[in-house]
Coordinates of C-alpha atoms in Angstrom, one line a residue:
M258 CA 133.6 73.3 104.9
H259 CA 132.8 70.1 106.7
N260 CA 130.1 69.6 103.9
I261 CA 132.8 69.3 101.0
K262 CA 132.7 66.2 99.2
F263 CA 135.1 66.9 96.3
F264 CA 138.4 68.7 96.4
V265 CA 139.6 69.5 93.0
L266 CA 142.9 71.0 91.5
D267 CA 143.3 71.8 87.9
E268 CA 146.7 72.3 86.8
A269 CA 147.9 70.3 90.1
D270 CA 151.4 70.3 88.6
R271 CA 151.6 74.0 89.3
M272 CA 149.7 74.2 92.3
L273 CA 151.8 71.7 94.0
G274 CA 155.3 72.1 92.5
N275 CA 157.8 72.8 95.1
D276 CA 158.6 75.9 93.4
S277 CA 155.0 77.0 93.5
S278 CA 153.5 79.7 96.1
F279 CA 150.1 77.8 96.0
Y280 CA 151.8 74.8 97.5
T281 CA 151.7 76.0 100.9
D282 CA 148.3 77.5 100.6
V283 CA 146.8 74.3 99.5
M284 CA 148.6 72.5 102.3
N285 CA 147.2 75.1 104.8
L286 CA 143.7 74.7 103.3
V287 CA 143.5 71.2 103.8
R288 CA 144.8 71.3 107.3
T289 CA 142.3 73.5 108.4
P290 CA 139.9 72.3 111.1
G291 CA 136.7 71.2 109.8
F292 CA 138.2 70.6 106.4
P293 CA 137.3 66.9 105.2
S294 CA 140.1 64.2 105.9
V295 CA 141.6 62.4 102.8
A296 CA 139.0 59.6 103.8
N297 CA 136.0 61.7 103.9
R298 CA 136.5 63.4 100.5
Q299 CA 137.3 62.5 96.9
T300 CA 140.3 64.4 95.6
L301 CA 140.8 65.2 91.9
L302 CA 144.1 66.3 90.3
F303 CA 144.2 67.4 86.8
S304 CA 147.3 68.3 84.8
A305 CA 149.0 67.7 81.5
T306 CA 152.0 66.5 83.2
F307 CA 152.7 65.0 86.7
T308 CA 156.4 64.5 87.6
K309 CA 157.4 62.2 90.2
E310 CA 158.2 65.3 92.6
V311 CA 154.6 66.4 92.2
Q312 CA 153.2 62.8 92.6
D313 CA 155.2 62.5 95.9
L314 CA 153.9 66.1 97.1
A315 CA 150.3 65.0 96.2
A316 CA 150.5 61.9 98.2
E317 CA 149.5 63.7 101.3
L318 CA 146.2 64.8 99.6
L319 CA 145.2 61.4 98.5
K320 CA 144.1 58.4 99.8
K321 CA 146.9 55.4 100.1
D322 CA 145.2 53.4 97.2
H323 CA 144.7 56.4 95.0
A324 CA 145.4 55.9 91.0
F325 CA 147.2 58.3 88.5
V326 CA 145.5 58.0 85.1
S327 CA 147.5 59.0 82.0
N328 CA 146.8 59.0 78.2
G329 CA 150.5 57.7 78.1
R330 CA 151.7 60.9 76.3
A331 CA 153.9 63.0 78.6
V332 CA 152.7 66.4 77.2
A333 CA 149.9 65.7 74.8
A334 CA 146.0 66.3 75.2
N335 CA 143.7 63.3 74.7
P336 CA 142.5 63.1 71.3
L337 CA 139.2 61.8 72.4
V338 CA 138.4 64.8 74.5
K339 CA 136.8 67.6 72.2
Q340 CA 138.1 70.9 72.5
H341 CA 136.4 74.2 71.6
F342 CA 137.9 77.9 71.9
V343 CA 136.1 80.9 71.3
E344 CA 138.1 84.4 71.2
V345 CA 136.0 87.1 72.9
A346 CA 136.9 90.6 74.0
F347 CA 137.1 90.7 77.9
C348 CA 134.1 93.0 77.8
F349 CA 131.7 90.4 76.4
K350 CA 133.2 87.3 78.4
F351 CA 130.3 86.8 80.9
V352 CA 127.6 87.3 78.2
V353 CA 129.4 84.7 76.0
V354 CA 129.7 82.2 78.8
S355 CA 125.9 82.4 79.8
F356 CA 125.4 81.0 76.4
V357 CA 127.6 77.9 76.7
T358 CA 125.7 74.6 77.4

């Protein structure tokens, strides 16, 4: 694990919320011997919402001079990000993913 350069959590609000069973797992992971310290990794947290509670909990994972970047809307997607959806039957998901570029 010492080679880890980036630690990424998507849906960080769900992973770190006090009512989440993942919080303990995430914290146990980052406290594992050999896991890079905050200073030796880049931590990226993604979520549509970051409550003050989640920001406080996330502080232990982040460098002291970290920044939270927001599009200024509490629960809206950034209009500059193009999103594409394809509904696929479960049995074809791996085939379809192989064509995504």
